[in-house]
XYZ file of C-alpha atoms in Angstrom:
652
model
C 0.000 0.000 0.000
C 2.835 2.359 0.859
C 4.465 1.971 -2.565
C 1.132 2.639 -4.227
C 0.692 5.875 -2.304
C 4.253 6.934 -3.049
C 3.770 6.278 -6.735
C 0.654 8.443 -6.798
C 2.488 11.285 -5.140
C 5.346 10.888 -7.573
C 3.115 10.977 -10.643
C 1.311 14.073 -9.366
C 4.536 15.817 -8.564
C 6.128 15.219 -11.952
C 3.015 16.213 -13.899
C 1.534 19.032 -11.872
C 3.418 21.745 -13.736
C 2.352 20.388 -17.121
C -1.398 20.614 -16.535
C -3.223 22.848 -18.984
C -6.149 25.004 -17.962
C -8.434 22.516 -19.649
C -7.472 19.751 -17.267
C -7.362 21.515 -13.913
C -8.873 19.329 -11.225
C -9.874 19.853 -7.648
C -9.248 17.077 -5.163
C -11.673 15.858 -2.561
C -15.104 14.294 -2.339
C -17.513 15.672 -4.905
C -14.825 16.854 -7.323
C -15.233 18.708 -10.578
C -12.651 17.527 -13.086
C -11.930 18.390 -16.702
C -10.473 15.547 -18.750
C -9.563 14.635 -22.292
C -11.914 11.927 -23.587
C -12.276 10.221 -26.947
C -15.086 12.690 -27.725
C -13.200 15.807 -26.751
C -12.572 17.708 -23.541
C -15.384 17.268 -21.025
C -16.158 18.356 -17.480
C -17.380 15.793 -14.958
C -18.774 15.763 -11.465
C -17.042 12.780 -9.897
C -17.563 11.308 -6.457
C -13.838 11.294 -5.707
C -11.007 12.067 -8.125
C -8.388 10.589 -5.791
C -9.419 6.970 -6.347
C -8.895 4.567 -9.222
C -12.514 4.321 -10.365
C -15.609 6.350 -9.519
C -19.101 7.159 -10.763
C -19.440 10.492 -12.527
C -21.879 12.783 -14.307
C -21.007 14.825 -17.385
C -21.542 18.578 -17.017
C -23.379 19.764 -20.126
C -22.605 23.481 -20.130
C -21.271 23.032 -23.680
C -24.574 21.490 -24.822
C -26.816 24.507 -24.314
C -29.676 24.865 -26.771
C -30.571 27.904 -28.851
C -32.314 29.328 -25.792
C -29.065 29.211 -23.839
C -30.352 26.578 -21.416
C -27.977 23.672 -20.828
C -29.270 20.173 -20.068
C -28.737 18.890 -16.533
C -25.661 16.736 -15.898
C -25.811 13.299 -17.519
C -25.286 10.500 -14.978
C -24.095 6.987 -15.682
C -20.436 7.642 -16.469
C -17.502 6.010 -14.728
C -14.036 7.579 -14.752
C -10.954 5.433 -14.299
C -7.300 5.920 -13.443
C -6.232 4.562 -16.829
C -5.049 6.476 -19.863
C -5.583 4.944 -23.297
C -3.127 6.189 -25.909
C -2.279 5.413 -29.505
C 1.328 4.458 -30.081
C 3.773 1.616 -29.754
C 4.656 0.366 -26.326
C 8.283 1.409 -26.872
C 7.449 4.946 -28.009
C 4.996 5.443 -25.178
C 7.388 4.240 -22.493
C 10.080 6.510 -23.916
C 7.687 9.464 -23.679
C 6.745 8.520 -20.137
C 10.433 8.446 -19.296
C 10.925 11.934 -20.703
C 7.981 13.119 -18.586
C 9.538 11.380 -15.583
C 6.288 9.573 -14.959
C 6.976 6.393 -12.943
C 4.414 4.321 -14.851
C 4.594 1.991 -17.844
C 2.458 1.299 -20.883
C 0.980 -2.112 -21.627
C -0.798 -3.101 -24.862
C -4.590 -3.061 -24.980
C -5.667 -6.617 -25.690
C -7.572 -6.693 -28.958
C -6.515 -3.196 -30.106
C -2.916 -3.534 -31.319
C -2.317 0.167 -31.978
C -3.164 1.259 -28.418
C -1.687 0.992 -24.935
C -3.090 1.294 -21.422
C -1.289 3.295 -18.743
C -2.297 2.964 -15.090
C -1.792 6.404 -13.527
C -2.974 5.606 -9.995
C -5.956 7.921 -9.581
C -8.544 9.574 -11.802
C -6.961 12.973 -11.216
C -3.526 11.711 -12.156
C -4.932 10.053 -15.263
C -6.398 13.405 -16.344
C -3.029 15.057 -15.800
C -1.126 12.315 -17.606
C -3.442 12.410 -20.627
C -2.905 16.169 -20.895
C 0.866 15.766 -20.612
C 1.016 13.074 -23.277
C -1.053 15.196 -25.636
C 1.348 18.055 -24.990
C 4.187 15.679 -25.858
C 2.651 14.978 -29.259
C 0.393 11.988 -28.581
C -2.879 13.409 -29.884
C -4.914 10.305 -29.093
C -4.283 10.098 -25.346
C -7.478 10.042 -23.303
C -8.793 8.997 -19.923
C -10.443 5.575 -20.125
C -14.115 6.368 -19.549
C -17.110 4.094 -19.274
C -20.051 5.872 -20.856
C -23.757 5.288 -20.321
C -24.688 2.519 -22.746
C -28.432 2.624 -23.373
C -29.675 -0.861 -24.174
C -31.748 -0.848 -27.297
C -34.954 -2.539 -26.243
C -38.308 -0.835 -25.849
C -40.919 -2.425 -23.560
C -44.444 -2.144 -24.971
C -47.942 -3.053 -23.859
C -48.266 -6.751 -23.064
C -49.208 -9.067 -25.922
C -49.436 -12.795 -26.263
C -46.994 -13.337 -29.100
C -45.171 -16.606 -29.590
C -42.230 -15.888 -31.873
C -44.117 -14.459 -34.803
C -40.760 -12.971 -35.880
C -39.719 -16.487 -36.891
C -43.048 -17.804 -38.203
C -45.808 -15.230 -38.631
C -49.168 -16.911 -39.104
C -51.099 -13.645 -39.464
C -48.854 -11.655 -41.803
C -46.486 -14.316 -43.169
C -44.435 -11.876 -45.214
C -43.427 -9.998 -42.049
C -41.372 -12.765 -40.455
C -37.687 -13.434 -41.105
C -38.541 -16.359 -43.434
C -36.395 -18.863 -41.595
C -38.277 -22.129 -42.167
C -36.622 -22.798 -45.503
C -33.162 -22.542 -43.948
C -34.151 -24.791 -41.045
C -35.672 -27.324 -43.444
C -32.301 -27.557 -45.172
C -30.812 -28.528 -41.821
C -29.104 -25.251 -40.945
C -29.347 -24.310 -37.266
C -26.040 -22.507 -36.665
C -24.172 -25.679 -35.743
C -20.462 -25.006 -35.219
C -20.879 -21.232 -34.886
C -20.583 -19.182 -31.683
C -22.407 -15.868 -31.270
C -20.938 -13.508 -28.684
C -23.601 -11.494 -26.839
C -21.605 -8.371 -26.067
C -23.073 -6.263 -23.276
C -23.468 -6.470 -19.478
C -23.990 -10.221 -19.240
C -26.829 -12.757 -19.362
C -28.147 -15.668 -17.335
C -25.823 -18.370 -18.591
C -27.596 -21.024 -16.515
C -31.060 -20.297 -17.882
C -33.022 -23.460 -18.684
C -33.269 -22.497 -22.360
C -29.705 -21.180 -22.762
C -27.379 -23.297 -20.638
C -27.051 -26.144 -23.139
C -25.869 -23.671 -25.782
C -23.607 -21.623 -23.506
C -19.959 -21.645 -24.631
C -17.954 -21.053 -21.460
C -14.545 -21.291 -23.133
C -15.444 -18.451 -25.510
C -16.798 -16.225 -22.715
C -15.329 -13.486 -20.562
C -15.707 -13.534 -16.813
C -17.633 -10.861 -14.956
C -20.882 -9.204 -15.836
C -24.239 -10.052 -14.355
C -27.415 -11.871 -15.343
C -29.260 -8.941 -16.931
C -32.748 -9.225 -18.383
C -31.663 -7.417 -21.525
C -28.704 -9.678 -22.198
C -30.726 -12.798 -21.409
C -33.424 -11.743 -23.878
C -30.850 -10.995 -26.595
C -29.133 -14.345 -26.087
C -32.483 -16.102 -26.468
C -33.379 -14.321 -29.704
C -30.076 -15.409 -31.216
C -29.553 -18.870 -29.778
C -32.121 -20.257 -27.338
C -32.031 -24.058 -27.311
C -34.367 -25.949 -29.648
C -36.271 -29.200 -29.244
C -36.054 -29.218 -25.437
C -39.740 -28.608 -24.680
C -38.893 -25.332 -22.933
C -39.774 -21.833 -24.072
C -39.151 -20.926 -27.675
C -36.087 -21.204 -29.901
C -33.396 -18.893 -31.147
C -32.966 -18.157 -34.833
C -29.774 -20.233 -34.633
C -30.884 -22.778 -32.048
C -27.973 -25.080 -32.892
C -25.348 -22.376 -32.367
C -23.444 -21.606 -29.187
C -23.748 -18.302 -27.337
C -20.953 -16.694 -25.337
C -20.869 -13.849 -22.835
C -18.723 -10.821 -23.699
C -18.643 -7.833 -21.351
C -18.572 -4.152 -22.260
C -17.256 -1.476 -19.927
C -14.823 1.394 -20.321
C -13.558 2.052 -23.835
C -10.496 -0.155 -23.396
C -12.566 -2.900 -21.748
C -15.047 -2.817 -24.623
C -12.172 -2.891 -27.118
C -10.870 -6.005 -25.390
C -14.311 -7.619 -25.727
C -14.347 -6.750 -29.438
C -11.069 -8.607 -29.855
C -11.739 -11.443 -27.411
C -11.170 -14.981 -28.725
C -12.085 -14.257 -32.315
C -10.979 -17.778 -33.170
C -14.061 -18.960 -31.234
C -16.491 -16.031 -31.417
C -17.382 -15.832 -35.099
C -20.181 -13.273 -34.586
C -20.503 -10.508 -31.999
C -23.969 -9.070 -31.407
C -24.186 -5.552 -29.971
C -27.613 -4.369 -28.797
C -26.397 -1.097 -27.322
C -25.036 2.251 -28.384
C -24.975 5.990 -27.666
C -28.044 7.757 -26.307
C -30.775 8.139 -28.936
C -31.095 11.917 -28.873
C -29.883 12.992 -32.291
C -26.388 13.854 -31.042
C -23.234 12.871 -32.887
C -21.327 10.158 -31.028
C -17.963 9.040 -32.366
C -16.538 5.621 -31.703
C -13.313 5.895 -29.718
C -10.004 5.208 -31.421
C -9.224 2.179 -29.276
C -12.631 0.598 -29.964
C -12.368 1.235 -33.707
C -8.877 -0.235 -33.748
C -10.168 -3.400 -32.065
C -13.067 -3.788 -34.508
C -10.780 -3.188 -37.480
C -8.282 -5.762 -36.214
C -11.116 -8.249 -35.646
C -12.545 -7.986 -39.156
C -9.063 -8.230 -40.635
C -7.749 -11.175 -38.610
C -10.682 -12.852 -36.843
C -12.068 -16.218 -37.916
C -8.802 -17.274 -39.525
C -8.541 -14.063 -41.533
C -12.115 -14.163 -42.851
C -13.214 -11.589 -40.311
C -15.347 -11.503 -37.195
C -18.912 -10.438 -38.011
C -20.259 -7.560 -35.912
C -24.011 -6.997 -35.883
C -25.237 -3.745 -34.355
C -28.580 -2.399 -33.213
C -29.222 0.613 -35.437
C -30.851 2.673 -32.676
C -34.234 3.498 -31.195
C -34.292 7.278 -31.660
C -37.136 7.325 -34.168
C -37.667 10.617 -35.958
C -35.299 12.625 -33.733
C -32.193 10.576 -34.526
C -30.345 8.936 -37.418
C -28.085 5.917 -37.461
C -25.624 8.184 -39.307
C -24.786 10.025 -36.066
C -23.799 6.786 -34.285
C -20.127 5.989 -34.856
C -20.671 2.360 -33.854
C -23.746 1.292 -35.820
C -22.771 3.337 -38.891
C -19.277 1.858 -39.210
C -18.556 0.136 -42.507
C -17.215 -2.818 -40.533
C -20.573 -3.719 -38.967
C -23.975 -4.997 -40.037
C -26.410 -2.352 -38.814
C -29.854 -3.819 -38.148
C -32.965 -1.663 -37.883
C -36.486 -2.820 -37.051
C -39.842 -3.508 -38.663
C -42.911 -4.765 -36.819
C -45.329 -7.642 -37.240
C -47.258 -5.806 -39.984
C -44.143 -5.329 -42.135
C -43.692 -1.592 -41.741
C -41.303 0.616 -39.827
C -41.212 0.193 -36.056
C -42.059 3.546 -34.491
C -38.583 3.876 -32.932
C -36.616 2.825 -36.022
C -34.196 5.514 -37.174
C -33.556 6.788 -40.684
C -30.111 6.806 -42.212
C -27.798 6.393 -45.162
C -25.747 3.922 -43.105
C -28.640 1.448 -42.757
C -27.840 -1.989 -44.119
C -30.932 -4.086 -43.319
C -33.875 -4.402 -40.932
C -35.323 -7.383 -39.066
C -38.609 -8.098 -37.262
C -39.061 -6.701 -33.759
C -41.804 -4.999 -31.787
C -43.121 -1.594 -32.780
C -46.314 -2.261 -34.767
C -48.489 -4.406 -32.491
C -46.697 -7.424 -31.033
C -43.595 -7.915 -28.920
C -40.892 -10.558 -29.179
C -41.144 -13.767 -27.160
C -37.741 -14.759 -25.766
C -35.850 -15.844 -22.669
C -35.970 -13.709 -19.531
C -34.125 -13.827 -16.221
C -35.502 -16.758 -14.258
C -38.287 -15.870 -11.835
C -39.617 -12.456 -10.939
C -36.375 -10.519 -11.395
C -36.723 -9.894 -15.123
C -39.135 -8.259 -17.543
C -41.832 -10.773 -16.587
C -42.546 -12.923 -13.547
C -41.672 -16.187 -15.301
C -38.650 -17.405 -17.235
C -39.742 -15.855 -20.545
C -41.117 -12.552 -21.764
C -43.451 -11.844 -24.694
C -42.606 -8.140 -24.701
C -38.993 -7.763 -25.737
C -38.209 -5.478 -28.654
C -36.382 -2.499 -30.089
C -33.423 -2.800 -32.384
C -31.987 -4.685 -29.397
C -34.054 -7.654 -30.560
C -33.568 -7.102 -34.292
C -29.779 -7.206 -33.877
C -29.410 -10.710 -32.335
C -32.020 -11.973 -34.798
C -29.706 -10.751 -37.546
C -26.775 -12.397 -35.765
C -28.678 -15.685 -35.680
C -29.315 -15.536 -39.418
C -25.626 -14.830 -40.038
C -24.835 -17.957 -37.981
C -26.956 -20.011 -40.396
C -25.081 -18.430 -43.306
C -21.690 -19.279 -41.798
C -22.775 -22.861 -41.177
C -23.846 -23.097 -44.822
C -20.545 -21.605 -46.000
C -17.774 -21.214 -43.391
C -15.512 -19.512 -45.959
C -17.580 -16.338 -46.177
C -15.616 -13.194 -45.417
C -17.061 -10.281 -43.462
C -17.698 -8.367 -46.677
C -19.326 -11.410 -48.280
C -21.819 -11.484 -45.415
C -22.791 -7.881 -46.144
C -23.073 -8.575 -49.878
C -25.339 -11.561 -49.289
C -27.602 -9.699 -46.865
C -28.009 -6.927 -49.428
C -28.558 -9.244 -52.390
C -31.126 -11.355 -50.518
C -32.984 -8.577 -48.668
C -36.740 -8.345 -49.111
C -38.453 -5.079 -50.021
C -40.592 -4.565 -46.911
C -43.508 -2.095 -47.056
C -42.998 -2.146 -50.841
C -45.185 0.873 -51.612
C -43.379 3.208 -49.211
C -42.440 6.392 -51.070
C -38.849 6.389 -49.812
C -37.902 3.357 -51.890
C -35.621 4.500 -54.727
C -33.248 2.720 -57.062
C -29.636 3.726 -56.739
C -27.306 4.094 -59.703
C -26.675 0.349 -59.812
C -30.345 -0.598 -59.742
C -30.530 -1.624 -56.068
C -33.645 -0.581 -54.182
C -32.735 1.366 -51.043
C -34.728 3.222 -48.393
C -33.684 5.604 -45.594
C -36.002 3.645 -43.280
C -34.988 0.125 -44.231
C -31.599 0.185 -45.914
C -31.755 -2.542 -48.564
C -34.748 -4.193 -46.925
C -35.714 -6.923 -44.493
C -33.469 -9.887 -43.761
C -34.690 -13.020 -45.549
C -33.026 -15.953 -43.790
C -33.858 -18.620 -46.349
C -32.781 -16.465 -49.276
C -29.564 -15.478 -47.491
C -28.678 -19.081 -46.669
C -29.514 -20.119 -50.215
C -27.080 -17.552 -51.600
C -24.436 -18.398 -49.005
C -24.373 -22.082 -49.959
C -22.996 -21.408 -53.442
C -21.444 -17.977 -52.935
C -18.119 -17.153 -54.586
C -16.244 -14.767 -52.329
C -15.858 -11.209 -53.539
C -12.451 -10.035 -54.640
C -10.050 -8.245 -52.320
C -11.260 -4.871 -51.138
C -10.357 -1.819 -53.196
C -10.083 1.561 -51.532
C -9.606 5.021 -52.986
C -9.480 8.386 -51.280
C -9.768 11.950 -52.445
C -7.116 12.997 -49.977
C -7.760 15.866 -47.614
C -9.687 18.622 -49.396
C -9.207 22.045 -47.834
C -12.259 24.308 -47.930
C -11.936 27.062 -45.293
C -15.276 28.579 -46.266
C -17.870 30.279 -44.091
C -21.220 28.502 -44.163
C -23.978 31.102 -44.719
C -26.315 31.250 -41.727
C -29.903 30.094 -42.192
C -29.361 29.616 -45.915
C -30.592 26.572 -47.809
C -28.002 26.972 -50.574
C -25.004 26.563 -48.322
C -21.590 25.541 -49.639
C -20.896 22.762 -52.146
C -17.483 21.255 -52.890
C -16.386 18.426 -55.136
C -13.811 15.653 -55.197
C -12.859 13.212 -57.930
C -12.239 9.495 -57.678
C -10.203 8.250 -60.636
C -10.427 4.517 -59.978
C -13.056 2.392 -61.669
C -14.643 -0.137 -59.278
C -17.936 -1.193 -57.711
C -18.800 0.584 -54.460
C -19.579 -1.115 -51.156
C -19.404 1.812 -48.726
C -18.511 5.483 -48.838
C -17.095 7.545 -45.972
C -16.964 11.301 -45.529
C -14.451 12.487 -42.931
C -15.551 15.969 -41.949
C -14.063 18.930 -40.107
C -16.401 21.862 -39.469
C -16.153 24.473 -36.728
C -19.678 25.345 -35.649
C -21.181 25.876 -32.173
C -24.417 24.013 -33.012
C -23.920 21.173 -35.501
C -27.639 20.428 -35.436
C -28.095 23.437 -37.732
C -26.328 21.679 -40.580
C -27.842 19.638 -43.399
C -25.198 17.512 -45.132
C -25.729 15.718 -48.451
C -23.326 13.642 -50.540
C -23.999 13.107 -54.253
C -22.153 10.519 -56.305
C -21.179 10.431 -59.981
C -24.430 8.578 -60.696
C -26.401 11.622 -59.564
C -27.811 9.682 -56.614
C -27.579 11.301 -53.180
C -27.104 10.294 -49.554
C -28.437 12.549 -46.821
C -25.893 12.303 -44.006
C -27.299 14.814 -41.522
C -30.444 16.902 -41.151
C -31.452 19.905 -39.055
C -32.064 18.845 -35.460
C -31.503 19.924 -31.864
C -27.843 18.967 -31.450
C -25.836 21.702 -29.679
C -22.549 19.817 -30.055
C -19.582 21.983 -31.005
C -17.893 21.068 -34.279
C -17.461 18.054 -36.488
C -13.878 17.100 -35.638
C -12.866 14.317 -37.968
C -16.337 12.796 -37.684
C -16.878 9.904 -40.091
C -20.195 9.714 -41.925
C -20.870 6.465 -43.767
C -23.257 5.747 -46.624
C -24.208 2.371 -48.045
C -26.736 3.803 -50.489
C -24.224 3.825 -53.364
C -23.653 0.048 -53.179
C -22.904 -1.359 -56.622
C -22.434 2.027 -58.275
C -19.204 2.924 -60.038
C -16.813 4.893 -57.832
C -15.236 6.718 -60.749
C -16.135 10.346 -61.291
C -16.988 13.542 -59.469
C -18.554 13.515 -56.017
C -20.074 16.577 -54.368
C -20.657 17.367 -50.714
C -23.137 20.097 -49.801
C -23.424 21.656 -46.336
C -26.190 24.125 -45.538
C -26.963 25.903 -42.254
C -30.749 25.619 -41.874
C -31.284 27.636 -38.660
C -30.585 31.175 -37.525
C -28.234 32.420 -34.826
C -25.098 30.254 -34.993
C -22.478 30.366 -37.739
C -19.522 28.226 -38.658
C -16.720 27.396 -41.072
C -16.272 24.316 -43.212
C -12.583 23.552 -42.667
C -11.904 20.474 -44.804
C -13.159 17.031 -45.773
C -12.043 13.720 -47.210
C -13.893 11.144 -49.268
C -13.044 7.455 -48.847
C -14.622 4.899 -51.181
C -14.419 1.138 -50.594
C -15.513 -1.669 -52.859
C -14.610 -4.364 -55.347
C -13.086 -4.236 -58.784
C -15.570 -6.200 -60.827
C -16.075 -7.343 -64.365
C -18.477 -5.333 -66.544
C -18.972 -8.263 -68.897
C -20.291 -10.577 -66.146
C -23.501 -8.590 -66.247
C -25.652 -11.107 -64.365
C -22.973 -11.709 -61.724
C -22.913 -15.501 -62.047
C -19.121 -15.674 -62.334
C -19.116 -16.485 -66.065
C -18.926 -14.296 -69.157
C -21.204 -15.733 -71.821
C -24.207 -15.091 -74.012
C -26.526 -14.754 -71.040
C -24.639 -11.637 -69.992
C -24.878 -10.218 -73.501
C -28.627 -10.826 -73.630
C -29.249 -9.324 -70.195
C -27.137 -6.259 -70.943
C -28.907 -5.785 -74.266
C -32.298 -5.903 -72.550
C -31.200 -3.375 -69.926
C -29.630 -1.188 -72.613
C -32.778 -1.192 -74.752
C -34.867 -0.131 -71.733
C -32.249 2.436 -70.625
C -32.188 0.898 -67.145
C -29.766 2.415 -64.595
C -27.642 -0.740 -64.433
C -26.795 -0.328 -68.137
C -25.078 3.006 -67.390
C -21.689 1.307 -67.070
C -19.596 4.475 -67.161
C -21.797 6.158 -64.560
C -22.260 9.379 -66.520
C -26.020 9.473 -66.001
C -26.863 8.383 -69.547
C -27.387 5.027 -71.235
C -25.823 5.378 -74.669
C -23.222 4.044 -77.073
C -20.377 4.720 -74.673
C -21.844 2.156 -72.274
C -22.269 -0.326 -75.114
C -18.625 0.141 -76.106
C -17.454 -0.465 -72.523
C -19.489 -3.646 -72.289
C -18.306 -4.895 -75.673
C -14.648 -4.256 -74.809
C -14.937 -6.165 -71.547
C -16.913 -8.967 -73.201
C -14.278 -9.448 -75.905
C -11.508 -10.040 -73.353
C -13.682 -12.129 -71.029
C -14.003 -9.516 -68.320
């Protein structure tokens, strides 16, 4: 104990002079402390800054609305004595030596580009993060556990018995899983990690499928986690409760926490955990919420190296913010590395809480029209219901593990699928739910897409059918515009705004598009942001809303709406300030486009170049369909015919 106290004194002494005004802290019970976090500098009310871990509330003086009134402090945070920093262990320890800080850096498990540094107390961690940033380590932050709203929405009671799997009233509105089951696919050999606060691993309808060796210790038997585990992988044919979508799969327990703890869960035993289901995310208030660097690094490493290099599959609840939020503002669910899953209800239309967004991939059945989801619950009276099951689960919290269960069936059918193949198959097999909804539009490649539903509802049988014979997509292609300086004032309360362009020279088929944005503005909710591709098709990335956040600082917007379009050509980004009072400057932006270099001549995508492709292209050409616009210039004409003919002659 004595050495521990001495070390704390030593760290404080060597760093005290290096504290900036932004990180001044006051010691004692009921402290106010200003710290660097992964989402910028923030002020917290913390129970005691002189301990290693303590509950805290964020002070929201910087989140005042147009009326000048700031929201009350947000509870539910936990500050720690750890600093998470980007850099090699050697470089970080050298910097710590120069600062004369008697601490060492250790790698963050699962996030190879980051290290953890134990400073001793919360206050010393705040000081150390500031010192490291002053020494040139820009990504050095206090390891914070944020409130993690769980994405389920209790509704009025209803007697529903797994209509999401087999819907006898509105058959089209279920996930169409019977065909996959009838082929014998149940998720056998696949483990789904339920990543949150824990679940009841000994539940009568889960214990037989629980994979202890793939699980992390800790956590608790939460109702939310238990319900999610049941939707994905409740045991089948045991005369108890219902079944999971992948009732032959295993389920493991992975525990979120602070940013570095969550990063470790993302990277935990990816040789066993093929899928990781995440039914949580930032608060659903319409505020931008970046993913931290350490968490993103762990996800990126997992999709690159997990599952023997094929990639761990991350499914993510798209959010329950309804009309006041968009999945685009959520740095987790909008990431190109994850399968974002929104929600439709038992009548096949949008659940009332389902968010809009250009980052939507697919939706899956949940509550939100009339009926809830029947699934496992904490045993006895301690859960959502008084028994061992609940009929009232829902939200995108339920849609997400349902999607994970379907992916388990796909991986059983074809274990060689890569993480990008899974996304391709879900898009190609998606069903056009609420087909007469006015927001359905065809993109420049002919895919139907909707801000409510992404590419549509998951169709388990169709997805498994495609997976069985799927040829993996080629290696990922990536092109960037490079950083585009703008430095232009954005006119206040002006719908015209500022428009800038960037050109992508490479010719390939798009999977996802990212916009990395830097704007200085005291109220980002004023800004409408729209990206338009060479095809002339647009992606709305942000709309006017009540978000008083200062600035877009390297925020990454992601769109999937350009899937299948040609990347080549001129892209435009338009930013307009749609409310009076606050003004800002568009500093710079960068466009990143990811996809696959394809073969124009394989027009029907069956892997062969033959007369069938010629006939199908000719039909599309005669009708001037969007998919016949091979050069993406907005016209179907002789230039497209020449491109097809050239590719056809050489067999690609």
